[in-house]
mmCIF file of C-alpha atoms in Angstrom:
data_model
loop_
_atom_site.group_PDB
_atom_site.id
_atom_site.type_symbol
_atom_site.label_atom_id
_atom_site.label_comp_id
_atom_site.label_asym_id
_atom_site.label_seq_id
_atom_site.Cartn_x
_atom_site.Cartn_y
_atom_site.Cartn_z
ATOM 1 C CA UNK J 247 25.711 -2.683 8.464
ATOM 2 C CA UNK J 248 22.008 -2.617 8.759
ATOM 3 C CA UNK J 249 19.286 -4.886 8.277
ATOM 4 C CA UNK J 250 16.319 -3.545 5.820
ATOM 5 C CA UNK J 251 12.969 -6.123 6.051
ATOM 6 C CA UNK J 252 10.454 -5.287 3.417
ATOM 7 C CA UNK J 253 13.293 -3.749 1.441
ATOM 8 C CA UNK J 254 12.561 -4.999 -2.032
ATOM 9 C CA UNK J 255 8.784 -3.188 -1.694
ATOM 10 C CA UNK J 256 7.751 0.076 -2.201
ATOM 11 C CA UNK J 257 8.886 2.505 0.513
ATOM 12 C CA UNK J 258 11.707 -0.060 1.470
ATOM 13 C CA UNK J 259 13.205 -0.520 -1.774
ATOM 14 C CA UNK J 260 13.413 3.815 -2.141
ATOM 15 C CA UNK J 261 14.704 3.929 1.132
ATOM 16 C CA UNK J 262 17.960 1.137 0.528
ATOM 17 C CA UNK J 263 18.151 3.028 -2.646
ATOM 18 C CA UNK J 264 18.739 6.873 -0.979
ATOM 19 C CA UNK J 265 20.759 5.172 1.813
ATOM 20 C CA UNK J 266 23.640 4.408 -0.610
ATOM 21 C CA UNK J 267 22.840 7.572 -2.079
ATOM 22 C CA UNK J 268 23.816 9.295 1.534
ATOM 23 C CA UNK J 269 26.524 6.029 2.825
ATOM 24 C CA UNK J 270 28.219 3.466 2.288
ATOM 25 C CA UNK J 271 27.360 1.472 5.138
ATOM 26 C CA UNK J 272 26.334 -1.834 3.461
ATOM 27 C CA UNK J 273 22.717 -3.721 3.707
ATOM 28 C CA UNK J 274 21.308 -6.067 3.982
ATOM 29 C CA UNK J 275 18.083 -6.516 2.499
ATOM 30 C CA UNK J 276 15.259 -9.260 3.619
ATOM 31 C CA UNK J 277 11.685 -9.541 1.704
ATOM 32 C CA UNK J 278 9.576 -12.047 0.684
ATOM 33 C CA UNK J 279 9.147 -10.622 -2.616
ATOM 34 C CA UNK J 280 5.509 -11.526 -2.519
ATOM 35 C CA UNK J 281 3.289 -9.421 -5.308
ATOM 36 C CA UNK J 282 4.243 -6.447 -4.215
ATOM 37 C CA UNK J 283 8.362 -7.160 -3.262
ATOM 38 C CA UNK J 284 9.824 -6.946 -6.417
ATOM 39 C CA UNK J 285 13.232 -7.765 -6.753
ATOM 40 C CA UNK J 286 13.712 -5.779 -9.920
ATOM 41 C CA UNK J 287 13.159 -2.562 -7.865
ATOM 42 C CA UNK J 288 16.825 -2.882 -6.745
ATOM 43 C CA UNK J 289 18.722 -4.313 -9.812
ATOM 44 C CA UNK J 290 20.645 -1.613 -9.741
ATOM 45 C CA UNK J 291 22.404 -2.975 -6.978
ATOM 46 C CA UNK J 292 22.875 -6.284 -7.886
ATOM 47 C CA UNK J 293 26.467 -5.753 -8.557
ATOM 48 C CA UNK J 294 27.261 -3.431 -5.853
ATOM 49 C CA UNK J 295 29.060 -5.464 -3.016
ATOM 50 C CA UNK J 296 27.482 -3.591 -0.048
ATOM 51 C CA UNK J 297 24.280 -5.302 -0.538
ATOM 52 C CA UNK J 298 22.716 -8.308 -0.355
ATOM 53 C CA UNK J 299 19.193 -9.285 -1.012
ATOM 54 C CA UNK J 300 17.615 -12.424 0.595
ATOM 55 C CA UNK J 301 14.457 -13.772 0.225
ATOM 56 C CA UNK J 302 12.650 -14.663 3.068
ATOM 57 C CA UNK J 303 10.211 -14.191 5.737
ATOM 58 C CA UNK J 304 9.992 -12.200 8.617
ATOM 59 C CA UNK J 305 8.245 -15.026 10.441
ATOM 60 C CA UNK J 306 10.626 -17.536 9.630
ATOM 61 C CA UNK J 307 12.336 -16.812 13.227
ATOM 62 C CA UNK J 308 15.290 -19.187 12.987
ATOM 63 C CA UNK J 309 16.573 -17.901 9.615
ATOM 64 C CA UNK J 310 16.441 -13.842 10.747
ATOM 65 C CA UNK J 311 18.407 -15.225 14.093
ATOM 66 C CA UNK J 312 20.849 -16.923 11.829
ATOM 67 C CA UNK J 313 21.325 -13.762 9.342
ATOM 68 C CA UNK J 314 21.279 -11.215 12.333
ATOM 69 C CA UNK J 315 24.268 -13.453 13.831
ATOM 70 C CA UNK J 316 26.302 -14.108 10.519
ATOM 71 C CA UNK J 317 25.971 -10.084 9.430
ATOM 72 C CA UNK J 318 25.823 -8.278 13.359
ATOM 73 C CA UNK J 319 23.882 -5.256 12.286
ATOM 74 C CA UNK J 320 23.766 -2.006 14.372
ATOM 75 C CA UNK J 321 20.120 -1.102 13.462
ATOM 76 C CA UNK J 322 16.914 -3.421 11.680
ATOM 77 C CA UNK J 323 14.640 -0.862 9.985
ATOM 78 C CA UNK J 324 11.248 -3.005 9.595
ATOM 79 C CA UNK J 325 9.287 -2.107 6.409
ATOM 80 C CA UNK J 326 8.018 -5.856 6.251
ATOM 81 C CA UNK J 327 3.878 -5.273 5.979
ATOM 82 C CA UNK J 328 0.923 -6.180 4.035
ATOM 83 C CA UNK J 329 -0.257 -2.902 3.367
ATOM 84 C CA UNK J 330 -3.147 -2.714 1.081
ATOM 85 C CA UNK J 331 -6.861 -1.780 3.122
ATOM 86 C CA UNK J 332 -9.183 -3.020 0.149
ATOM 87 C CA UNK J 333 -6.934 -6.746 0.141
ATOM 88 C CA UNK J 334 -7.280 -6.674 3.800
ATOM 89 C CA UNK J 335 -11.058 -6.767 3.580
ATOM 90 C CA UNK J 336 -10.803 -9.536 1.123
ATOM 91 C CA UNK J 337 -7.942 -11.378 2.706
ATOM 92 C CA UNK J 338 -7.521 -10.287 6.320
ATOM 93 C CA UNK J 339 -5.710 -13.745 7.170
ATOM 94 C CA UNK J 340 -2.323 -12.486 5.296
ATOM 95 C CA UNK J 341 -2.237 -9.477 7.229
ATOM 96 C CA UNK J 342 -2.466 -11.221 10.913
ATOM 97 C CA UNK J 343 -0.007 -13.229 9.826
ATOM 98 C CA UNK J 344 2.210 -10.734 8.379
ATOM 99 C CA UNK J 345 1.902 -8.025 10.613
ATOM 100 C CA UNK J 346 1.197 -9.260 13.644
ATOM 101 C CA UNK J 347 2.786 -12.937 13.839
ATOM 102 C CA UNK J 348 5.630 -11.452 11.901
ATOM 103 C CA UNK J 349 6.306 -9.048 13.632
ATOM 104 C CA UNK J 350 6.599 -10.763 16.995
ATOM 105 C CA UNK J 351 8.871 -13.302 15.835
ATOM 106 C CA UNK J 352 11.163 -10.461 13.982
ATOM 107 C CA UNK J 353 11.197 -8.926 17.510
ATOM 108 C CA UNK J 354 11.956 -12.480 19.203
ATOM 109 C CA UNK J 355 14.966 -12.794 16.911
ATOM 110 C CA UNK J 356 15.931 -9.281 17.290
ATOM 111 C CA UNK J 357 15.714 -9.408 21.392
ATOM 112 C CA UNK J 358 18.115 -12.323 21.256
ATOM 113 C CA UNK J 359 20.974 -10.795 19.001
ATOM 114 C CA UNK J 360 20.653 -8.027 20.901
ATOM 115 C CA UNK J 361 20.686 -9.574 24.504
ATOM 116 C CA UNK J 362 24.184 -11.573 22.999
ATOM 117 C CA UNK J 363 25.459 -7.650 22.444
ATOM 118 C CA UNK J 364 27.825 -5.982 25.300
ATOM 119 C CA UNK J 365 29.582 -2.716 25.039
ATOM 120 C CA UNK J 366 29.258 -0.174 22.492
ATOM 121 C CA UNK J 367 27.280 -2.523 19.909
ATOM 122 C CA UNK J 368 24.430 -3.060 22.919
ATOM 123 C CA UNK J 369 24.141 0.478 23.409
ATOM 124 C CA UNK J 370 23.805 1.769 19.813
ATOM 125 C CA UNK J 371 21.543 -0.525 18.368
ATOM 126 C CA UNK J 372 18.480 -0.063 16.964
ATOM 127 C CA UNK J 373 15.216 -1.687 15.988
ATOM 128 C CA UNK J 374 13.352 0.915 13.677
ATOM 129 C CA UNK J 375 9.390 -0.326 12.859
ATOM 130 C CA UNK J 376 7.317 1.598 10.055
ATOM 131 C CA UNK J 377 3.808 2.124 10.798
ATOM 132 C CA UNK J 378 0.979 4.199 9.462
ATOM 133 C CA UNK J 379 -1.646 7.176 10.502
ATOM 134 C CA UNK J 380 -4.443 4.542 10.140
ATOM 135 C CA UNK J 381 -3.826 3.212 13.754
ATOM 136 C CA UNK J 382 -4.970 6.405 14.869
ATOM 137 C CA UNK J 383 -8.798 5.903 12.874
ATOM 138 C CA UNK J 384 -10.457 8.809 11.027
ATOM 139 C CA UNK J 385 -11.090 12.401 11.577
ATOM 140 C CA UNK J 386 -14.069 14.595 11.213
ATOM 141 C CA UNK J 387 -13.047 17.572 9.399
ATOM 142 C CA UNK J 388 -12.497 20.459 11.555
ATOM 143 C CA UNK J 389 -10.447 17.404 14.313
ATOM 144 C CA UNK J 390 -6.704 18.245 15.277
ATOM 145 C CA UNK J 391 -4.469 16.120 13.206
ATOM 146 C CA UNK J 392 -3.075 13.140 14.842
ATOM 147 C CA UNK J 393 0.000 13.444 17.173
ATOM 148 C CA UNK J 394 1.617 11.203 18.654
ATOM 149 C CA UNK J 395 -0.205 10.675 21.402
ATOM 150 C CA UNK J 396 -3.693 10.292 19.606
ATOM 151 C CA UNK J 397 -5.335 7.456 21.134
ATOM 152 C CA UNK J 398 -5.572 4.290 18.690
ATOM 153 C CA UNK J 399 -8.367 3.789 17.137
ATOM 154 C CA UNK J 400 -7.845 1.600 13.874
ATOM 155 C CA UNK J 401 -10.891 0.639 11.269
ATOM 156 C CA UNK J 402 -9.853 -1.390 8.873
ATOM 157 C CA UNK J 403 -8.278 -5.117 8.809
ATOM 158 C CA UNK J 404 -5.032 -3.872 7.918
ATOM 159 C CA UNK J 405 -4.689 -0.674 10.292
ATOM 160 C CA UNK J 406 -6.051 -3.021 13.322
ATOM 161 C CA UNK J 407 -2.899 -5.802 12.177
ATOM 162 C CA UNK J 408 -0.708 -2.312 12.027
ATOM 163 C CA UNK J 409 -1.540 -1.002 15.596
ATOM 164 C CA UNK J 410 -1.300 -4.623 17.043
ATOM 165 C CA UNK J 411 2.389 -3.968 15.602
ATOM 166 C CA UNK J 412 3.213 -1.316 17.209
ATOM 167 C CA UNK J 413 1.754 -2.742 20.226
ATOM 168 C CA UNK J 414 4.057 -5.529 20.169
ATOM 169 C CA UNK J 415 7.126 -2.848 19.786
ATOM 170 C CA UNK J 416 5.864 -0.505 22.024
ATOM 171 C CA UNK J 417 5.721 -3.611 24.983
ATOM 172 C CA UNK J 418 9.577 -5.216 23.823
ATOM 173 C CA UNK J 419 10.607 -1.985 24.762
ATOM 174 C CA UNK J 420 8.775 -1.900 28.391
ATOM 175 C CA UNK J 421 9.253 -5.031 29.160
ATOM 176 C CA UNK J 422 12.519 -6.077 27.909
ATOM 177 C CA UNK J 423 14.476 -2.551 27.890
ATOM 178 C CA UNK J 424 14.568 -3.427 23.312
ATOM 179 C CA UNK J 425 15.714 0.068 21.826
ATOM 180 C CA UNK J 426 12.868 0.459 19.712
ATOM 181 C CA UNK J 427 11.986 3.377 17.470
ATOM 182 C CA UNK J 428 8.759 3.560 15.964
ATOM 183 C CA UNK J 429 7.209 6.144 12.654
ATOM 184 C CA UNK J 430 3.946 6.492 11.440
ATOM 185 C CA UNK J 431 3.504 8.224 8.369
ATOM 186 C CA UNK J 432 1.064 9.739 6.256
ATOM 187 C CA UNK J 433 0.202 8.081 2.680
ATOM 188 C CA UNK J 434 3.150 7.984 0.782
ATOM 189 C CA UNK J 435 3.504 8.099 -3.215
ATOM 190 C CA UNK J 436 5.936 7.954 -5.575
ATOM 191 C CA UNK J 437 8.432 5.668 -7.803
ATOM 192 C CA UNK J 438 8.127 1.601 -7.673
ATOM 193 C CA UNK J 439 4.689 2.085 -5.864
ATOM 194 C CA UNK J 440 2.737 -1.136 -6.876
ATOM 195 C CA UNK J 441 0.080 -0.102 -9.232
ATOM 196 C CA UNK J 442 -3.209 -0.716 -6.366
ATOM 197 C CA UNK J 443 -2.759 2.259 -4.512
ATOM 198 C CA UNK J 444 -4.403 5.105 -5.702
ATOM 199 C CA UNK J 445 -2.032 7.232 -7.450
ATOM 200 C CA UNK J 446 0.047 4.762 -9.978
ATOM 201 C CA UNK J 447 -3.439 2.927 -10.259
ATOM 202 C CA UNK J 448 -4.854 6.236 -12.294
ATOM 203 C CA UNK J 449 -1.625 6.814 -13.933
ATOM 204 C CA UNK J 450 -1.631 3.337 -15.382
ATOM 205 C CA UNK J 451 -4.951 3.484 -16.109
ATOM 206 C CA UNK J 452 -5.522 6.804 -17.751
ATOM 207 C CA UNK J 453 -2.729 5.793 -19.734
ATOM 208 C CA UNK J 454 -4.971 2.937 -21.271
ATOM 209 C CA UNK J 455 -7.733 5.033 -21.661
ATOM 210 C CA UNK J 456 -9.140 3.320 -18.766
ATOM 211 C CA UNK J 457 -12.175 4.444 -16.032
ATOM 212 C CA UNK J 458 -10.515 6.034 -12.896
ATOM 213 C CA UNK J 459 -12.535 4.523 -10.414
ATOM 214 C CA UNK J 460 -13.395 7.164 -7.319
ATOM 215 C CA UNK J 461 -14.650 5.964 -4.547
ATOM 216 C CA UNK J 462 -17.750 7.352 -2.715
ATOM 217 C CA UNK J 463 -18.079 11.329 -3.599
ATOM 218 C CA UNK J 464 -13.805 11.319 -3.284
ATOM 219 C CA UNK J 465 -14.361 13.402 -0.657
ATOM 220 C CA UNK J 466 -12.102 11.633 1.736
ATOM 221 C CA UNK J 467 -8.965 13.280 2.841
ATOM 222 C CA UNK J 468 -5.712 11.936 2.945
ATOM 223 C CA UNK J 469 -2.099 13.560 4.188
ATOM 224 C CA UNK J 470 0.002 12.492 1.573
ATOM 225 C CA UNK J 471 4.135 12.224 1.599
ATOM 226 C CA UNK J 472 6.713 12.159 -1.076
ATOM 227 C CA UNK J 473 8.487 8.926 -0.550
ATOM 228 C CA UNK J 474 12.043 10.259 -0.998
ATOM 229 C CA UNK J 475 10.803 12.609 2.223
ATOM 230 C CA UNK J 476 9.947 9.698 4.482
ATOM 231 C CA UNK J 477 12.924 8.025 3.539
ATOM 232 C CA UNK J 478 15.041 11.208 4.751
ATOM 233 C CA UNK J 479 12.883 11.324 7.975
ATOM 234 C CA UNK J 480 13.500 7.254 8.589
ATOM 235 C CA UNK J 481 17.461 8.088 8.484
ATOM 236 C CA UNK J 482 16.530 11.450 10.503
ATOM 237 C CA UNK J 483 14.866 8.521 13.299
ATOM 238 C CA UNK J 484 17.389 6.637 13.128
ATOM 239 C CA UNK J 485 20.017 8.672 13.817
ATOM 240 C CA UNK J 486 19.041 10.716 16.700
ATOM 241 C CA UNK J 487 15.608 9.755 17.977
ATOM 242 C CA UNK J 488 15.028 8.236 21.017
ATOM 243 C CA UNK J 489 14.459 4.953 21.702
ATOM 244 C CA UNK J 490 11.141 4.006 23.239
ATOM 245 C CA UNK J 491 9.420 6.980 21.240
ATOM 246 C CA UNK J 492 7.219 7.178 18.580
ATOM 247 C CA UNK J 493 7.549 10.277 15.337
ATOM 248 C CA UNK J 494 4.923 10.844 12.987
ATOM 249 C CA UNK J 495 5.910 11.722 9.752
ATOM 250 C CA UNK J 496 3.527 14.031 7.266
ATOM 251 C CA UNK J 497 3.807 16.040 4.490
ATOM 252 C CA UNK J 498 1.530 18.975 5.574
ATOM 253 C CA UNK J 499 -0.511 18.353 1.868
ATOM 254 C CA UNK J 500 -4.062 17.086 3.108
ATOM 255 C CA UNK J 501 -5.712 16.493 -0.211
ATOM 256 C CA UNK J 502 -9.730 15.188 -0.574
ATOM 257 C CA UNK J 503 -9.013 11.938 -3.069
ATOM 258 C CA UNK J 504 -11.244 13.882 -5.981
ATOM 259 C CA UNK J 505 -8.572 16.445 -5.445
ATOM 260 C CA UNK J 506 -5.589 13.846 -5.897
ATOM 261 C CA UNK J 507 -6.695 12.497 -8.778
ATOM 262 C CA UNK J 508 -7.576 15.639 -10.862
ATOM 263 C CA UNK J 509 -4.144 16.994 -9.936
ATOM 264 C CA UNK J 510 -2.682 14.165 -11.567
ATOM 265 C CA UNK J 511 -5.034 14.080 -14.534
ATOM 266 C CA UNK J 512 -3.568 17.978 -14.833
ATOM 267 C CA UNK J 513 0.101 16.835 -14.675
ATOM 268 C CA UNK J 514 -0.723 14.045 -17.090
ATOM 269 C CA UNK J 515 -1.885 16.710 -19.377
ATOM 270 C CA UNK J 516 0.909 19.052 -19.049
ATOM 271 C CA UNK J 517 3.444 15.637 -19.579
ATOM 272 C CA UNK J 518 1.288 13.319 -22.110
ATOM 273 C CA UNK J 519 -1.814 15.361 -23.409
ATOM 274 C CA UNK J 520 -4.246 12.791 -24.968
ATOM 275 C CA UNK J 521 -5.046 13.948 -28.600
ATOM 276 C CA UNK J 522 -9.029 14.375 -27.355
ATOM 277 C CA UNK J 523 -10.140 15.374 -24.461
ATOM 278 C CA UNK J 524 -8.468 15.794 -20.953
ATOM 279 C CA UNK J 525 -7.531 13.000 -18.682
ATOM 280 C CA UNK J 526 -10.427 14.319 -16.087
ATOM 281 C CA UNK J 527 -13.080 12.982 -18.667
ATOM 282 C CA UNK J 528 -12.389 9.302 -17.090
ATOM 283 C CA UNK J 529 -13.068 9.819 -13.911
ATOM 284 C CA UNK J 530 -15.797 7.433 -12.608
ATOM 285 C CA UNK J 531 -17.589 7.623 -8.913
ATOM 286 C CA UNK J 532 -17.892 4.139 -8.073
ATOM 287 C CA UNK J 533 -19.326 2.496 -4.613
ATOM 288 C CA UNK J 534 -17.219 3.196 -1.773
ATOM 289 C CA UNK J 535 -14.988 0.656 -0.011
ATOM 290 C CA UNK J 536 -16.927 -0.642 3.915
ATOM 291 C CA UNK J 537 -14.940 1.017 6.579
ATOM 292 C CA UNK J 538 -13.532 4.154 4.559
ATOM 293 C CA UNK J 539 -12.132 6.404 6.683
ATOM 294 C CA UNK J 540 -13.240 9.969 6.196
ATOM 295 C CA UNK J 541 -9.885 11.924 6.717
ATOM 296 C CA UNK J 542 -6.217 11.290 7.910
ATOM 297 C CA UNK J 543 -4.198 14.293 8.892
ATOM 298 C CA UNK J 544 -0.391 13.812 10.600
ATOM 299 C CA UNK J 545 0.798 16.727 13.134
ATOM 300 C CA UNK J 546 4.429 16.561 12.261
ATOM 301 C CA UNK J 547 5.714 19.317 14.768
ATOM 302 C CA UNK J 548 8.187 16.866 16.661
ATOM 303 C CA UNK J 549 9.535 15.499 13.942
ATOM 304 C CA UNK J 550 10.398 19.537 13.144
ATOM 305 C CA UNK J 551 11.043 20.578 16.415
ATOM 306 C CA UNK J 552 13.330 17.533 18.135
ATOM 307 C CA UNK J 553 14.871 15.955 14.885
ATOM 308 C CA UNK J 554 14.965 18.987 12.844
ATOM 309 C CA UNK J 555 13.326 17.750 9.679
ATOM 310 C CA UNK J 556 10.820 18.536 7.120
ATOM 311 C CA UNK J 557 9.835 17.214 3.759
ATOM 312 C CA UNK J 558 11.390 19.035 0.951
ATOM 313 C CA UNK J 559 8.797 18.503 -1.577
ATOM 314 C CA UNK J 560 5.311 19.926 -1.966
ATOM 315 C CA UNK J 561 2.521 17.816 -3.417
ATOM 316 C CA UNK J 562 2.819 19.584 -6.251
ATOM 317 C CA UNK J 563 5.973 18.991 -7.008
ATOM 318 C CA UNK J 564 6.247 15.290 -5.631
ATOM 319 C CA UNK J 565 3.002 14.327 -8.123
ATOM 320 C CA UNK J 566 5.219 16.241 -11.295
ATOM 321 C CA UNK J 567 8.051 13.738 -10.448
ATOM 322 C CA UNK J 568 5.815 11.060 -9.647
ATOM 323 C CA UNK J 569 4.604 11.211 -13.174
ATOM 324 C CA UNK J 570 7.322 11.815 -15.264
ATOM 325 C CA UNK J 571 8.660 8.758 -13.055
ATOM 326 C CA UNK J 572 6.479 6.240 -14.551
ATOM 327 C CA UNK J 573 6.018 7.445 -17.689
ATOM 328 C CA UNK J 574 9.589 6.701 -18.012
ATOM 329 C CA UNK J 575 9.110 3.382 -16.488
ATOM 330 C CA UNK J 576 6.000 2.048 -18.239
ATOM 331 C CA UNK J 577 7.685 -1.170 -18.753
ATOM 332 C CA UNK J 578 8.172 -1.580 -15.024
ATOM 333 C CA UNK J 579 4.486 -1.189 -14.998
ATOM 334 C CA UNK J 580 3.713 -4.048 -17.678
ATOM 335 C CA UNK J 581 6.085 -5.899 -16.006
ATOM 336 C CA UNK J 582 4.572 -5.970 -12.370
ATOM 337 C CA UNK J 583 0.733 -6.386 -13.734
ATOM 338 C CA UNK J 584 0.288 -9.353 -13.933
ATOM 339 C CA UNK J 585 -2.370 -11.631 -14.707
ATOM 340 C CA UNK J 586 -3.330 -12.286 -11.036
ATOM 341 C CA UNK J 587 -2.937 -8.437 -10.402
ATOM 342 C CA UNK J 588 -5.245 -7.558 -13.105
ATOM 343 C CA UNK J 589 -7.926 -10.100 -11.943
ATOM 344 C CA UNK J 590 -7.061 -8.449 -8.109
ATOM 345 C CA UNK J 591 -8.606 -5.307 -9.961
ATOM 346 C CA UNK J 592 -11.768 -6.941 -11.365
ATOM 347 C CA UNK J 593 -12.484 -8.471 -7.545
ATOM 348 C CA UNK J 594 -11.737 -5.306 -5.990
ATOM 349 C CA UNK J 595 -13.421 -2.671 -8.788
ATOM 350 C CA UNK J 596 -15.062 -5.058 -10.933
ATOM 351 C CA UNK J 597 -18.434 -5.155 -9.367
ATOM 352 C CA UNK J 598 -19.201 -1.689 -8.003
ATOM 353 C CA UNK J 599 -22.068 0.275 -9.296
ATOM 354 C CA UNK J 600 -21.062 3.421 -11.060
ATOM 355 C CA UNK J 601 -22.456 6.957 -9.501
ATOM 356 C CA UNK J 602 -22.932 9.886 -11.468
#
């Protein structure tokens, strides 16, 4: 079996999802179902007797050193994060904790189970940790995308908790020989994203008739990655990369954020026309964010050329499915806004000047 942290949020809860799609190797499933872990993601396995969801915290050491010695997993894929850059300005407190003290004690617990291991189970197992481009800073636009062995160079709250992550993996495996693979992708999108991130934030709001708050001149590029793609390239790590080395996983779609959002605007139109004008009449240039990173571009050439993958869908085609995902799910939607996630929005959007 595996162990899945984080599995209950976004990315994680997709990826337990397509691994029964692909085994039946059960999992085990560990999240704090905090705002954005939402238990409901996986309901459809709640009957399925290869998985098991438990709530708790990466940081709560004893507990992941009991589970990893009652269930003896062959690999821990670690989605566990707070991920959001505009909370971590807010709030960077969460995201030490999180991501950094979380991590460290996840990898305590982990280097212990696996120390106990002899044989066959030592030498096939696996820790897996999920990062991001951010680490690697911003790019000016005519820079080389980031490979894997761009320097670090992180801006934000969040992508400075995220590198000191991969820090901590990066010296369990130097130090104390832990089989450690480590991703970082490009921005991913797609179904059970929580509605803060860009692209299910201007879905749900253009569906209200709502502003679609741009930031700066939306001229800041982003890589962006189908979430079923980085899913297939996590099980593509997993199976044959090698430990001690690090993948970066893109979908070869730079996009500016301007660009994003009026290419959703256009597939809202094409899958819910408004009876009066076009979705593109909401858009709203609002002050930008302190910190924004001017461009993110992942150079995914070793993921193609050692593990033989690539993502299957264009942007194009991810943002059609995308759509027509949670238009289909607008109760999912209503479900996860909640009160405190609406007055998130207000803190976060509420008091920024309007541009023309």
């Amino acid at each position: 079996m595996i162990i899945v942290t984080g599995g209950a949020g976004f990315i994680g809860s997709n990826f337990v999802l397509e691994w029964f799609a692909h085994a039946d190797e059960p999992v085990l499933t560990l999240d704090k179902l905090t705002y954005a872990g939402n238990a409901e993601n996986l309901e459809s396995l709640s009957d399925d007797s290869r998985h098991l969801l438990v709530q708790a915290d990466i940081g709560d050491q004893t507990l992941v050193e009991r589970l990893l010695a009652q269930h003896r997993p062959r690999a821990v894929i670690n989605f566990a994060a707070e991920s959001h850059v505009d909370r971590s300005i807010h709030g960077p407190g969460d995201f030490i904790e999180t991501n950094v003290v979380g991590t460290f004690r996840l990898l305590e617990a982990v280097r212990g189970y696996w120390n106990a291991l002899e044989g066959s189970e030592r030498a096939d197992f696996r820790f897996l940790h999920v990062s991001t481009d951010e680490v690697y800073g911003s790019l000016g636009p005519a820079d080389p995308a980031f490979s894997e062995s761009t320097p670090y160079a992180p801006n934000s709250p969040y992508s400075a908790s995220k590198a000191a992550s991969d820090h901590l993996v990066r010296a369990w495996h130097h130090t104390y020989g832990l089989p450690v693979l480590t991703t970082n992708c490009s921005n991913n999108y797609g179904p059970y994203q929580f509605p803060e991130k860009l692209i299910p934030l201007m879905i749900h709001n253009a569906l209200q008739d709502k502003a679609l708050p741009v930031y700066g001149d939306g001229q800041n590029v982003r890589d962006w990655l189908y979430v079923s793609d980085h899913c297939s390239a996590i099980r593509r790590v997993l199976e044959a990369g090698r430990p001690g080395e690090t993948y970066n996983v893109g979908g070869d779609s730079e996009r500016t954020n301007l660009a994003v959002v009026h290419a959703l605007c256009a597939a809202l139109d094409r899958q819910k026309p408004r009876a009066a004008v076009p979705y593109a009449e909401l858009v709203r240039f609002v002050k930008d964010r302190p910190g924004h990173d001017r461009r993110y571009a992942i150079d995914a050439r070793r993921m193609r050329s050692e593990l033989g993958w690539a993502p299957s869908e264009t942007f194009e085609s991810g943002l059609e499915k995308t759509v027509a995902w949670y238009l289909a799910h607008a109760s999912w939607t209503e479900r996860v806004v909640s009160g405190a996630y609406r007055d998130w929005i207000h803190k976060n959007y509420g008091q920024r000047v309007s541009q023309p």
